[in-house]
CSV table of C-alpha atoms and ligand atoms in Angstrom, one decimal:
chain,number,residue,atom,x,y,z
B,1,UNK,CA,-161.4,-157.1,-139.2
B,2,UNK,CA,-163.1,-160.0,-137.5
B,3,UNK,CA,-160.2,-162.0,-136.9
B,4,UNK,CA,-159.5,-165.9,-136.7
B,5,UNK,CA,-161.0,-168.2,-134.0
B,6,UNK,CA,-158.2,-169.8,-131.9
B,7,UNK,CA,-158.9,-172.5,-129.6
B,8,UNK,CA,-156.4,-172.9,-126.8
B,9,UNK,CA,-156.3,-176.3,-125.0
B,10,UNK,CA,-155.1,-175.8,-121.3
B,11,UNK,CA,-155.8,-173.2,-118.7
B,12,UNK,CA,-152.2,-173.5,-117.1
B,13,UNK,CA,-149.8,-170.5,-117.0
B,14,UNK,CA,-148.8,-170.7,-120.8
B,15,UNK,CA,-152.3,-171.1,-122.1
B,16,UNK,CA,-153.5,-168.2,-120.2
B,17,UNK,CA,-150.7,-166.0,-121.2
B,18,UNK,CA,-151.1,-166.8,-124.7
B,19,UNK,CA,-154.9,-166.1,-124.4
B,20,UNK,CA,-154.2,-162.7,-122.6
B,21,UNK,CA,-151.5,-161.7,-125.2
B,22,UNK,CA,-153.8,-162.7,-128.3
B,23,UNK,CA,-156.8,-160.4,-126.9
B,24,UNK,CA,-154.2,-157.5,-126.0
B,25,UNK,CA,-152.8,-157.7,-129.4
B,26,UNK,CA,-155.7,-158.5,-131.9
B,27,UNK,CA,-159.3,-158.9,-132.8
B,28,UNK,CA,-158.9,-162.9,-132.8
B,29,UNK,CA,-161.4,-164.6,-130.8
B,30,UNK,CA,-160.3,-166.7,-128.3
B,31,UNK,CA,-161.9,-169.9,-126.5
B,32,UNK,CA,-159.7,-171.7,-123.9
B,33,UNK,CA,-160.8,-175.3,-123.3
B,34,UNK,CA,-159.6,-176.7,-119.9
B,35,UNK,CA,-160.4,-180.1,-118.6
B,36,UNK,CA,-160.5,-179.3,-114.8
B,37,UNK,CA,-164.0,-178.1,-113.4
B,38,UNK,CA,-162.3,-175.1,-112.1
B,39,UNK,CA,-158.8,-173.7,-111.6
B,40,UNK,CA,-157.2,-175.6,-108.8
B,41,UNK,CA,-154.4,-175.1,-106.4
B,42,UNK,CA,-152.1,-177.7,-108.0
B,43,UNK,CA,-148.5,-177.4,-107.3
B,44,UNK,CA,-146.7,-175.0,-105.2
B,45,UNK,CA,-144.2,-172.3,-105.5
B,46,UNK,CA,-142.7,-170.7,-108.6
B,47,UNK,CA,-139.7,-168.5,-109.0
B,48,UNK,CA,-140.9,-165.9,-111.5
B,49,UNK,CA,-137.6,-164.4,-113.0
B,50,UNK,CA,-137.4,-160.9,-114.7
B,51,UNK,CA,-137.7,-162.2,-118.3
B,52,UNK,CA,-141.2,-163.3,-117.2
B,53,UNK,CA,-142.3,-160.6,-114.5
B,54,UNK,CA,-141.6,-157.9,-117.3
B,55,UNK,CA,-144.2,-159.7,-119.5
B,56,UNK,CA,-146.7,-159.8,-116.4
B,57,UNK,CA,-146.0,-156.0,-115.7
B,58,UNK,CA,-146.6,-155.2,-119.7
B,59,UNK,CA,-150.3,-156.8,-119.1
B,60,UNK,CA,-151.0,-154.7,-116.2
B,61,UNK,CA,-150.6,-157.1,-113.5
B,62,UNK,CA,-148.4,-155.4,-110.9
B,63,UNK,CA,-151.1,-154.4,-108.6
B,64,UNK,CA,-152.6,-157.8,-108.6
B,65,UNK,CA,-149.4,-159.6,-108.2
B,66,UNK,CA,-147.1,-157.6,-106.3
B,67,UNK,CA,-148.8,-158.3,-102.7
B,68,UNK,CA,-148.8,-161.8,-103.5
B,69,UNK,CA,-145.1,-162.0,-104.4
B,70,UNK,CA,-142.1,-162.2,-102.1
B,71,UNK,CA,-139.1,-160.4,-103.5
B,72,UNK,CA,-135.9,-162.0,-102.1
B,73,UNK,CA,-133.4,-159.7,-100.4
B,74,UNK,CA,-130.6,-162.4,-100.6
B,75,UNK,CA,-129.6,-165.6,-102.3
B,76,UNK,CA,-127.5,-168.1,-100.2
B,77,UNK,CA,-125.7,-171.3,-101.3
B,78,UNK,CA,-125.0,-173.8,-98.3
B,79,UNK,CA,-123.0,-176.6,-97.9
B,80,UNK,CA,-125.5,-179.4,-97.3
B,81,UNK,CA,-124.0,-181.1,-94.2
B,82,UNK,CA,-123.6,-178.3,-91.8
B,83,UNK,CA,-125.4,-175.3,-93.6
B,84,UNK,CA,-122.2,-173.5,-94.0
B,85,UNK,CA,-122.6,-170.4,-96.2
B,86,UNK,CA,-120.5,-171.0,-99.3
B,87,UNK,CA,-122.1,-168.3,-101.5
B,88,UNK,CA,-124.0,-165.4,-101.1
B,89,UNK,CA,-125.7,-162.4,-102.9
B,90,UNK,CA,-127.1,-159.6,-100.6
B,91,UNK,CA,-129.6,-157.3,-102.1
B,92,UNK,CA,-130.5,-159.7,-104.7
B,93,UNK,CA,-134.2,-158.5,-105.7
B,94,UNK,CA,-132.8,-155.0,-105.9
B,95,UNK,CA,-129.8,-156.0,-108.3
B,96,UNK,CA,-132.6,-158.0,-110.4
B,97,UNK,CA,-134.6,-154.7,-110.4
B,98,UNK,CA,-131.5,-152.4,-111.5
B,99,UNK,CA,-130.1,-154.8,-113.9
B,100,UNK,CA,-133.3,-156.0,-115.8
B,101,UNK,CA,-135.9,-153.3,-114.8
B,102,UNK,CA,-138.1,-156.0,-113.5
B,103,UNK,CA,-138.8,-157.9,-110.3
B,104,UNK,CA,-137.8,-161.3,-109.2
B,105,UNK,CA,-140.9,-162.8,-107.7
B,106,UNK,CA,-141.3,-165.9,-105.8
B,107,UNK,CA,-145.1,-166.5,-106.0
B,108,UNK,CA,-147.7,-169.4,-105.3
B,109,UNK,CA,-148.5,-170.8,-108.9
B,110,UNK,CA,-152.4,-170.5,-107.9
B,111,UNK,CA,-152.1,-166.7,-107.3
B,112,UNK,CA,-150.5,-166.0,-110.7
B,113,UNK,CA,-153.1,-168.6,-112.4
B,114,UNK,CA,-155.8,-166.7,-110.9
B,115,UNK,CA,-154.6,-163.4,-111.9
B,116,UNK,CA,-154.0,-164.2,-115.4
B,117,UNK,CA,-157.5,-165.9,-115.6
B,118,UNK,CA,-159.1,-162.6,-114.5
B,119,UNK,CA,-157.2,-160.6,-116.9
B,120,UNK,CA,-158.1,-163.0,-119.8
B,121,UNK,CA,-161.6,-162.7,-118.8
B,122,UNK,CA,-161.3,-158.9,-118.8
B,123,UNK,CA,-160.0,-159.0,-122.2
B,124,UNK,CA,-162.7,-160.9,-123.7
B,125,UNK,CA,-161.3,-164.5,-123.6
B,126,UNK,CA,-164.2,-167.2,-123.4
B,127,UNK,CA,-163.5,-170.1,-121.0
B,128,UNK,CA,-165.1,-173.6,-120.8
B,129,UNK,CA,-164.0,-175.6,-117.7
B,130,UNK,CA,-164.8,-179.2,-117.5
B,131,UNK,CA,-163.8,-179.2,-121.3
B,132,UNK,CA,-161.6,-182.2,-121.6
B,133,UNK,CA,-160.2,-182.8,-125.2
B,134,UNK,CA,-160.0,-186.4,-126.1
B,135,UNK,CA,-159.1,-186.3,-129.9
B,136,UNK,CA,-158.0,-183.7,-132.4
B,137,UNK,CA,-158.4,-183.2,-136.4
B,138,UNK,CA,-155.7,-181.0,-137.8
B,139,UNK,CA,-156.9,-180.9,-141.3
B,140,UNK,CA,-160.0,-179.0,-140.6
B,141,UNK,CA,-158.8,-178.1,-137.1
B,142,UNK,CA,-161.1,-179.2,-134.3
B,143,UNK,CA,-161.1,-180.7,-130.9
B,144,UNK,CA,-163.4,-183.3,-129.7
B,145,UNK,CA,-164.5,-183.1,-126.1
B,146,UNK,CA,-164.8,-186.2,-124.1
B,147,UNK,CA,-168.5,-185.7,-124.2
B,148,UNK,CA,-168.2,-186.2,-128.1
B,149,UNK,CA,-168.8,-182.2,-128.9
B,150,UNK,CA,-166.5,-181.2,-131.6
B,151,UNK,CA,-165.2,-177.5,-131.1
B,152,UNK,CA,-164.0,-176.1,-134.4
B,153,UNK,CA,-161.4,-173.5,-134.9
B,154,UNK,CA,-159.1,-171.8,-137.4
B,155,UNK,CA,-156.0,-172.6,-135.2
B,156,UNK,CA,-155.5,-174.6,-132.1
B,157,UNK,CA,-152.9,-174.0,-129.6
B,158,UNK,CA,-152.0,-176.9,-127.6
B,159,UNK,CA,-151.0,-175.6,-124.0
B,160,UNK,CA,-151.9,-179.1,-122.4
B,161,UNK,CA,-148.8,-179.7,-120.5
B,162,UNK,CA,-146.4,-182.3,-119.8
B,163,UNK,CA,-148.9,-185.3,-120.7
B,164,UNK,CA,-149.9,-183.5,-124.0
B,165,UNK,CA,-152.4,-185.5,-126.1
B,166,UNK,CA,-152.1,-182.8,-128.7
B,167,UNK,CA,-148.2,-183.5,-129.0
B,168,UNK,CA,-148.9,-187.2,-129.3
B,169,UNK,CA,-151.8,-186.8,-131.9
B,170,UNK,CA,-149.4,-184.2,-133.7
B,171,UNK,CA,-146.4,-186.9,-133.6
B,172,UNK,CA,-148.8,-189.6,-134.6
B,173,UNK,CA,-147.6,-192.1,-132.1
B,174,UNK,CA,-147.7,-192.7,-128.2
B,175,UNK,CA,-145.1,-189.9,-126.7
B,176,UNK,CA,-145.2,-190.2,-123.0
B,177,UNK,CA,-142.7,-188.0,-121.1
B,178,UNK,CA,-139.6,-189.7,-119.8
B,179,UNK,CA,-138.3,-189.9,-116.3
B,180,UNK,CA,-135.2,-187.5,-115.7
B,181,UNK,CA,-133.9,-189.8,-112.8
B,182,UNK,CA,-135.0,-187.1,-110.2
B,183,UNK,CA,-138.4,-186.5,-108.3
B,184,UNK,CA,-139.5,-183.6,-106.1
B,185,UNK,CA,-141.0,-183.3,-102.6
B,186,UNK,CA,-142.7,-179.7,-102.6
B,187,UNK,CA,-143.5,-178.5,-99.3
B,188,UNK,CA,-145.6,-175.4,-98.5
B,189,UNK,CA,-145.3,-174.1,-94.7
B,190,UNK,CA,-147.4,-171.1,-93.4
B,191,UNK,CA,-145.1,-169.0,-91.3
B,192,UNK,CA,-147.5,-168.9,-88.3
B,193,UNK,CA,-146.8,-172.4,-87.7
B,194,UNK,CA,-142.9,-171.5,-87.4
B,195,UNK,CA,-141.7,-170.4,-83.7
B,196,UNK,CA,-138.5,-171.9,-83.6
B,197,UNK,CA,-136.1,-169.0,-83.0
B,198,UNK,CA,-133.3,-170.4,-85.2
B,199,UNK,CA,-135.6,-170.4,-88.0
B,200,UNK,CA,-136.7,-166.9,-87.8
B,201,UNK,CA,-134.1,-165.4,-89.9
B,202,UNK,CA,-135.6,-167.4,-92.9
B,203,UNK,CA,-139.0,-166.0,-92.3
B,204,UNK,CA,-138.3,-162.3,-91.2
B,205,UNK,CA,-137.2,-161.2,-94.7
B,206,UNK,CA,-137.8,-163.0,-98.1
B,207,UNK,CA,-134.9,-164.8,-99.2
B,208,UNK,CA,-133.7,-167.8,-101.2
B,209,UNK,CA,-131.4,-170.6,-100.1
B,210,UNK,CA,-130.0,-173.6,-101.9
B,211,UNK,CA,-128.2,-176.6,-100.3
B,212,UNK,CA,-126.4,-178.5,-102.7
B,213,UNK,CA,-125.4,-182.1,-101.8
B,214,UNK,CA,-124.6,-185.5,-103.3
B,215,UNK,CA,-127.3,-186.7,-105.8
B,216,UNK,CA,-129.8,-184.1,-104.1
B,217,UNK,CA,-130.3,-180.5,-103.5
B,218,UNK,CA,-133.1,-178.5,-101.6
B,219,UNK,CA,-134.4,-174.9,-102.6
B,220,UNK,CA,-136.2,-172.6,-100.2
B,221,UNK,CA,-137.9,-169.4,-100.8
B,222,UNK,CA,-141.0,-167.5,-99.4
B,223,UNK,CA,-144.3,-166.8,-100.8
B,224,UNK,CA,-147.5,-164.6,-100.6
B,225,UNK,CA,-145.9,-161.4,-99.2
B,226,UNK,CA,-143.5,-163.4,-97.1
B,227,UNK,CA,-146.5,-165.1,-95.0
B,228,UNK,CA,-145.3,-168.6,-96.4
B,229,UNK,CA,-142.4,-170.7,-97.5
B,230,UNK,CA,-141.7,-173.1,-100.3
B,231,UNK,CA,-139.2,-175.9,-99.9
B,232,UNK,CA,-138.7,-178.2,-102.7
B,233,UNK,CA,-136.4,-181.3,-102.1
B,234,UNK,CA,-134.8,-182.8,-105.4
B,235,UNK,CA,-133.6,-186.4,-105.0
B,236,UNK,CA,-133.2,-189.5,-106.9
B,237,UNK,CA,-136.6,-191.1,-108.3
B,238,UNK,CA,-137.8,-194.3,-106.6
B,239,UNK,CA,-141.4,-193.9,-107.7
B,240,UNK,CA,-142.8,-197.1,-109.1
B,241,UNK,CA,-142.5,-196.9,-113.0
B,242,UNK,CA,-146.6,-196.3,-113.4
B,243,UNK,CA,-146.7,-193.6,-110.8
B,244,UNK,CA,-145.8,-189.9,-111.6
B,245,UNK,CA,-147.1,-188.4,-108.0
B,246,UNK,CA,-147.8,-190.1,-104.9
B,247,UNK,CA,-148.2,-189.2,-101.2
B,248,UNK,CA,-144.7,-189.5,-99.7
B,249,UNK,CA,-143.6,-191.5,-96.6
B,250,UNK,CA,-142.5,-188.8,-94.1
B,251,UNK,CA,-139.9,-191.2,-92.5
B,252,UNK,CA,-138.2,-192.0,-95.8
B,253,UNK,CA,-138.0,-188.2,-96.7
B,254,UNK,CA,-136.4,-187.6,-93.3
B,255,UNK,CA,-134.0,-190.5,-93.6
B,256,UNK,CA,-132.5,-188.9,-96.9
B,257,UNK,CA,-131.9,-185.7,-95.3
B,258,UNK,CA,-130.9,-186.8,-91.7
B,259,UNK,CA,-127.2,-186.1,-92.2
B,260,UNK,CA,-128.0,-182.5,-93.7
B,261,UNK,CA,-127.9,-179.1,-92.2
B,262,UNK,CA,-129.7,-179.3,-88.9
B,263,UNK,CA,-131.6,-176.0,-89.5
B,264,UNK,CA,-133.1,-177.5,-92.7
B,265,UNK,CA,-134.2,-180.4,-90.7
B,266,UNK,CA,-135.9,-178.3,-88.1
B,267,UNK,CA,-138.1,-177.1,-91.3
B,268,UNK,CA,-138.4,-181.0,-92.2
B,269,UNK,CA,-139.7,-181.4,-88.3
B,270,UNK,CA,-142.6,-179.3,-89.4
B,271,UNK,CA,-143.9,-181.2,-92.5
B,272,UNK,CA,-147.2,-183.1,-91.5
B,273,UNK,CA,-147.5,-184.5,-95.2
B,274,UNK,CA,-146.0,-184.0,-98.6
B,275,UNK,CA,-146.3,-185.5,-102.2
B,276,UNK,CA,-143.5,-186.9,-104.4
B,277,UNK,CA,-143.6,-185.7,-107.9
B,278,UNK,CA,-141.6,-187.3,-110.8
B,279,UNK,CA,-139.7,-185.0,-112.8
B,280,UNK,CA,-140.2,-185.7,-116.5
B,281,UNK,CA,-138.9,-184.2,-119.8
B,282,UNK,CA,-138.9,-185.1,-123.4
B,283,UNK,CA,-136.1,-185.1,-126.0
B,284,UNK,CA,-136.4,-182.0,-128.3
B,285,UNK,CA,-139.4,-182.3,-130.7
B,286,UNK,CA,-138.8,-182.2,-134.4
B,287,UNK,CA,-141.3,-179.3,-134.8
B,288,UNK,CA,-143.8,-177.8,-132.8
B,289,UNK,CA,-146.3,-176.9,-135.6
B,290,UNK,CA,-147.5,-178.6,-138.9
B,291,UNK,CA,-147.1,-177.3,-142.5
B,292,UNK,CA,-151.0,-176.4,-142.8
B,293,UNK,CA,-150.6,-174.3,-139.7
B,294,UNK,CA,-153.6,-175.6,-138.1
B,295,UNK,CA,-151.8,-176.6,-134.6
B,296,UNK,CA,-149.1,-175.2,-132.7
B,297,UNK,CA,-147.5,-176.2,-129.4
B,298,UNK,CA,-146.4,-174.2,-126.3
B,299,UNK,CA,-145.0,-174.7,-123.0
B,300,UNK,CA,-144.6,-178.0,-121.2
B,301,UNK,CA,-146.5,-179.6,-124.2
B,302,UNK,CA,-143.3,-179.0,-126.4
B,303,UNK,CA,-140.4,-178.4,-123.9
B,304,UNK,CA,-140.6,-179.9,-120.4
B,305,UNK,CA,-137.4,-179.2,-118.7
B,306,UNK,CA,-136.0,-180.2,-115.2
B,307,UNK,CA,-136.8,-177.0,-112.7
B,308,UNK,CA,-133.3,-176.6,-111.8
B,309,UNK,CA,-133.1,-173.2,-113.6
B,310,UNK,CA,-136.8,-172.6,-112.8
B,311,UNK,CA,-137.6,-171.6,-116.4
B,312,UNK,CA,-140.6,-174.2,-117.4
B,313,UNK,CA,-143.1,-171.6,-116.5
B,314,UNK,CA,-141.4,-168.7,-117.2
B,315,UNK,CA,-140.6,-170.0,-120.7
B,316,UNK,CA,-144.3,-170.8,-121.1
B,317,UNK,CA,-145.2,-167.4,-120.5
B,318,UNK,CA,-142.6,-166.3,-123.0
B,319,UNK,CA,-143.9,-168.5,-125.5
B,320,UNK,CA,-147.4,-167.3,-125.1
B,321,UNK,CA,-146.3,-163.7,-125.3
B,322,UNK,CA,-144.5,-164.2,-128.6
B,323,UNK,CA,-147.4,-166.5,-130.0
B,324,UNK,CA,-150.0,-163.5,-129.3
B,325,UNK,CA,-147.8,-160.9,-130.8
B,326,UNK,CA,-146.9,-162.6,-134.0
B,327,UNK,CA,-150.4,-163.9,-134.5
B,328,UNK,CA,-151.9,-160.5,-134.4
B,329,UNK,CA,-150.4,-159.7,-137.7
B,330,UNK,CA,-152.3,-162.6,-139.4
B,331,UNK,CA,-155.3,-161.7,-141.3
B,332,UNK,CA,-156.0,-164.9,-143.3
B,333,UNK,CA,-155.7,-168.2,-142.5
B,334,UNK,CA,-153.1,-168.8,-145.3
B,335,UNK,CA,-150.9,-166.4,-143.3
B,336,UNK,CA,-150.8,-169.1,-140.4
B,337,UNK,CA,-148.0,-171.6,-141.6
B,338,UNK,CA,-145.5,-168.9,-142.3
B,339,UNK,CA,-146.0,-166.9,-138.9
B,340,UNK,CA,-146.1,-170.1,-137.0
B,341,UNK,CA,-142.7,-171.3,-138.5
B,342,UNK,CA,-141.4,-167.8,-137.3
B,343,UNK,CA,-142.5,-168.6,-133.8
B,344,UNK,CA,-140.9,-172.0,-133.8
B,345,UNK,CA,-137.7,-170.6,-135.3
B,346,UNK,CA,-137.6,-168.0,-132.5
B,347,UNK,CA,-138.8,-170.2,-129.4
B,348,UNK,CA,-137.2,-173.7,-130.0
B,349,UNK,CA,-133.5,-172.7,-129.7
B,350,UNK,CA,-134.1,-171.0,-126.5
B,351,UNK,CA,-136.0,-173.7,-124.9
B,352,UNK,CA,-133.5,-176.2,-126.2
B,353,UNK,CA,-130.6,-174.3,-124.4
B,354,UNK,CA,-132.6,-174.0,-121.2
B,355,UNK,CA,-133.3,-177.7,-121.3
B,356,UNK,CA,-129.5,-178.6,-121.8
B,357,UNK,CA,-128.4,-176.0,-119.3
B,358,UNK,CA,-131.0,-177.3,-116.6
B,359,UNK,CA,-129.1,-180.9,-117.0
B,360,UNK,CA,-125.9,-179.0,-116.5
B,361,UNK,CA,-127.1,-177.4,-113.4
B,362,UNK,CA,-128.4,-180.8,-112.1
B,363,UNK,CA,-124.7,-182.0,-112.5
B,364,UNK,CA,-123.3,-179.1,-110.6
B,365,UNK,CA,-126.1,-179.2,-107.9
B,366,UNK,CA,-125.6,-182.8,-107.2
B,367,UNK,CA,-122.0,-183.4,-107.0
B,368,UNK,CA,-120.8,-186.0,-104.7
B,369,UNK,CA,-117.9,-184.7,-101.9
B,370,UNK,CA,-114.8,-185.0,-103.9
B,371,UNK,CA,-112.4,-183.1,-106.1
B,372,UNK,CA,-115.0,-181.3,-108.4
B,373,UNK,CA,-117.1,-180.5,-105.5
B,374,UNK,CA,-114.2,-179.0,-103.8
B,375,UNK,CA,-113.2,-176.8,-106.8
B,376,UNK,CA,-117.1,-175.8,-107.1
B,377,UNK,CA,-117.2,-175.0,-103.5
B,378,UNK,CA,-113.6,-172.9,-103.5
B,379,UNK,CA,-114.9,-170.9,-106.6
B,380,UNK,CA,-118.1,-170.0,-104.8
B,381,UNK,CA,-116.1,-168.9,-101.7
B,382,UNK,CA,-113.5,-166.9,-103.6
B,383,UNK,CA,-116.2,-165.1,-105.6
B,384,UNK,CA,-118.5,-164.7,-102.5
B,385,UNK,CA,-118.8,-160.8,-103.5
B,386,UNK,CA,-118.2,-160.4,-107.2
B,387,UNK,CA,-119.0,-163.6,-109.1
B,388,UNK,CA,-117.6,-164.3,-112.7
B,389,UNK,CA,-119.0,-165.7,-115.7
B,390,UNK,CA,-117.8,-169.2,-114.3
B,391,UNK,CA,-119.8,-169.2,-111.2
B,392,UNK,CA,-121.4,-172.7,-111.0
B,393,UNK,CA,-124.9,-171.3,-109.9
B,394,UNK,CA,-126.4,-169.9,-112.8
B,395,UNK,CA,-128.8,-167.5,-110.4
B,396,UNK,CA,-125.9,-165.3,-109.8
B,397,UNK,CA,-123.8,-166.0,-112.8
B,398,UNK,CA,-123.7,-162.5,-114.6
B,399,UNK,CA,-123.5,-164.1,-118.1
B,400,UNK,CA,-126.4,-166.6,-117.5
B,401,UNK,CA,-128.5,-163.9,-115.8
B,402,UNK,CA,-128.0,-161.6,-118.9
B,403,UNK,CA,-129.2,-164.7,-121.3
B,404,UNK,CA,-131.9,-165.9,-119.2
B,405,UNK,CA,-133.1,-162.9,-117.2
B,406,UNK,CA,-132.4,-160.2,-119.8
B,407,UNK,CA,-134.5,-161.7,-122.6
B,408,UNK,CA,-137.4,-159.8,-123.6
B,409,UNK,CA,-139.9,-161.9,-125.5
B,410,UNK,CA,-141.9,-159.0,-126.5
B,411,UNK,CA,-138.7,-157.2,-128.0
B,412,UNK,CA,-138.0,-160.5,-129.7
B,413,UNK,CA,-141.3,-160.9,-131.3
B,414,UNK,CA,-141.0,-157.1,-132.7
B,415,UNK,CA,-137.6,-157.8,-133.9
B,416,UNK,CA,-138.9,-160.8,-135.9
B,417,UNK,CA,-142.0,-158.7,-137.4
B,418,UNK,CA,-139.8,-155.7,-138.2
B,419,UNK,CA,-137.8,-158.3,-140.6
B,420,UNK,CA,-141.0,-159.7,-142.3
G,1,FAD,C1,-141.0,-179.2,-108.7
G,1,FAD,C2,-141.3,-178.3,-109.6
G,1,FAD,C3,-140.7,-176.9,-109.6
G,1,FAD,C4,-141.0,-175.9,-110.5
G,1,FAD,N1,-140.8,-174.8,-110.5
G,1,FAD,C5,-140.7,-173.9,-111.1
G,1,FAD,C6,-140.2,-172.5,-111.2
G,1,FAD,O1,-140.0,-172.1,-110.0
G,1,FAD,N2,-140.3,-171.7,-112.1
G,1,FAD,C7,-140.7,-172.1,-113.4
G,1,FAD,O2,-140.7,-171.2,-114.3
G,1,FAD,N3,-141.2,-173.1,-113.6
G,1,FAD,C8,-141.1,-174.0,-112.6
G,1,FAD,N4,-141.7,-175.4,-112.8
G,1,FAD,C9,-142.1,-175.6,-114.3
G,1,FAD,C10,-143.5,-175.2,-114.4
G,1,FAD,O3,-144.4,-175.7,-113.5
G,1,FAD,C11,-144.1,-176.0,-115.7
G,1,FAD,O4,-143.2,-175.7,-116.5
G,1,FAD,C12,-145.4,-175.1,-116.2
G,1,FAD,O5,-146.5,-175.1,-115.1
G,1,FAD,C13,-145.9,-175.5,-117.4
G,1,FAD,O6,-146.9,-174.7,-117.9
G,1,FAD,P1,-148.0,-175.0,-119.0
G,1,FAD,O7,-149.2,-174.0,-119.2
G,1,FAD,O8,-147.1,-175.6,-120.2
G,1,FAD,O9,-148.6,-176.4,-118.6
G,1,FAD,P2,-149.5,-176.8,-117.3
G,1,FAD,O10,-149.2,-175.9,-116.1
G,1,FAD,O11,-149.3,-178.1,-117.0
G,1,FAD,O12,-150.9,-176.6,-117.9
G,1,FAD,C14,-151.8,-177.5,-118.8
G,1,FAD,C15,-153.0,-177.4,-118.7
G,1,FAD,O13,-153.5,-178.2,-119.6
G,1,FAD,C16,-154.8,-178.8,-119.1
G,1,FAD,N5,-155.1,-179.9,-120.0
G,1,FAD,C17,-154.3,-181.1,-120.0
G,1,FAD,N6,-154.9,-181.9,-120.7
G,1,FAD,C18,-156.2,-181.2,-121.3
G,1,FAD,C19,-157.0,-182.0,-122.1
G,1,FAD,N7,-157.1,-183.0,-122.9
G,1,FAD,N8,-158.2,-181.0,-122.3
G,1,FAD,C20,-158.1,-180.0,-121.9
G,1,FAD,N9,-157.2,-179.3,-120.8
G,1,FAD,C21,-156.0,-180.2,-120.7
G,1,FAD,C22,-154.6,-179.2,-117.5
G,1,FAD,O14,-155.6,-179.5,-116.9
G,1,FAD,C23,-153.5,-177.9,-117.2
G,1,FAD,O15,-154.5,-176.9,-116.6
G,1,FAD,C24,-141.6,-176.5,-111.7
G,1,FAD,C25,-142.1,-177.5,-112.0
G,1,FAD,C26,-142.1,-178.7,-111.0
G,1,FAD,C27,-142.4,-180.0,-111.2
């Protein structure tokens, strides 16, 4: 059977995974329209958790990705002011492997994007770079490019990210993402520049460190086989309303953290320049697809969230896999509305839960010094070895690990299909 012609708008992680999954599972032809002239090194590190890495392994990407990843041997929570260890999980990467049969990988976003792009090309996906979509028609689906060219399709998958034009066209009114109140400084440091003996333990073995302080937190992890590290500083947003990303003033950044752990400050001494990124999100969308089944959204286009669970990209990858698997059963255009509704029913509750939990995690990460912070830190110290389901940091909370990392998007899609 010839299959449908599916156009994906956006070669971000979600769009690339949907493209791979569609070609792996079906004979549909797939064209990806990407505004950028080529894949760019936009962004920095990503934490890829077992719910997503199991999908990447299934795609055959272990050999391409493992050498680029850093698998943390430990996860440590620090008091912000003096760096005291208040929580710690040794053998963290091994624990993930044992529990979820898939790795916890810290990775540069560009490495993952390149590997997915290569795999998609092998699977026969057609790419058009420099193809910025400036308008949509959803009755007889088509995307109009900035050049005026009209690209027709049987289905449009909108994977066009936080500032999605497809979402706005679908909603029928301007729908810009909203500030969350926080912004991120995203720092990447090459280990060859790190000579201070006090910093050596951080770079000798891949690890994750989180400092939780009043209104702010910092997360540190290694990248590229442990040759680089990624440090994200999450602080109150002070960007002007019309700006969502801008070069940061290093002195301003240093002032915010001047009373934090001296070790963290030693890392910040090494930062020559950095950008600030406003963290944005959306209220939950009423729907991710239309009645005619001609448009469907995935990833940040429909569920951007605070990165405090590191699940934005992971869940965009899950969306892509589920969409590919469910659409593989579609033979006629008339099958689309029903199957896309199944996709929405399966995926929307999970992203809505993650969005809400990320807000809760923000509260716990940013507690001011006081009673609630003391209760949090006492629990951390008491459960240093064996965390309970109340553990305030979701990364080592057994129940949350099970919910987030134990999820298998592929198995979930199979379950839906078995009920048809
Ligand atoms: C500080 C920070 C840290 C983060 N850390 C993590 C983490 O550790 N783990 C994690 O899972 N997630 C993390 N995230 C979230 C993650 O980066 C996003 O959720 C993820 O990249 C979304 O993927 P996407 O494919 O939906 O969209 P995007 O990656 O934004 O891709 C959208 C693509 O669409 C293209 N496009 C847009 N408009 C058009 C158009 N009109 N025509 C054609 N192409 C178009 C864009 O050029 C882009 O290539 C973090 C985010 C931030 C800000």
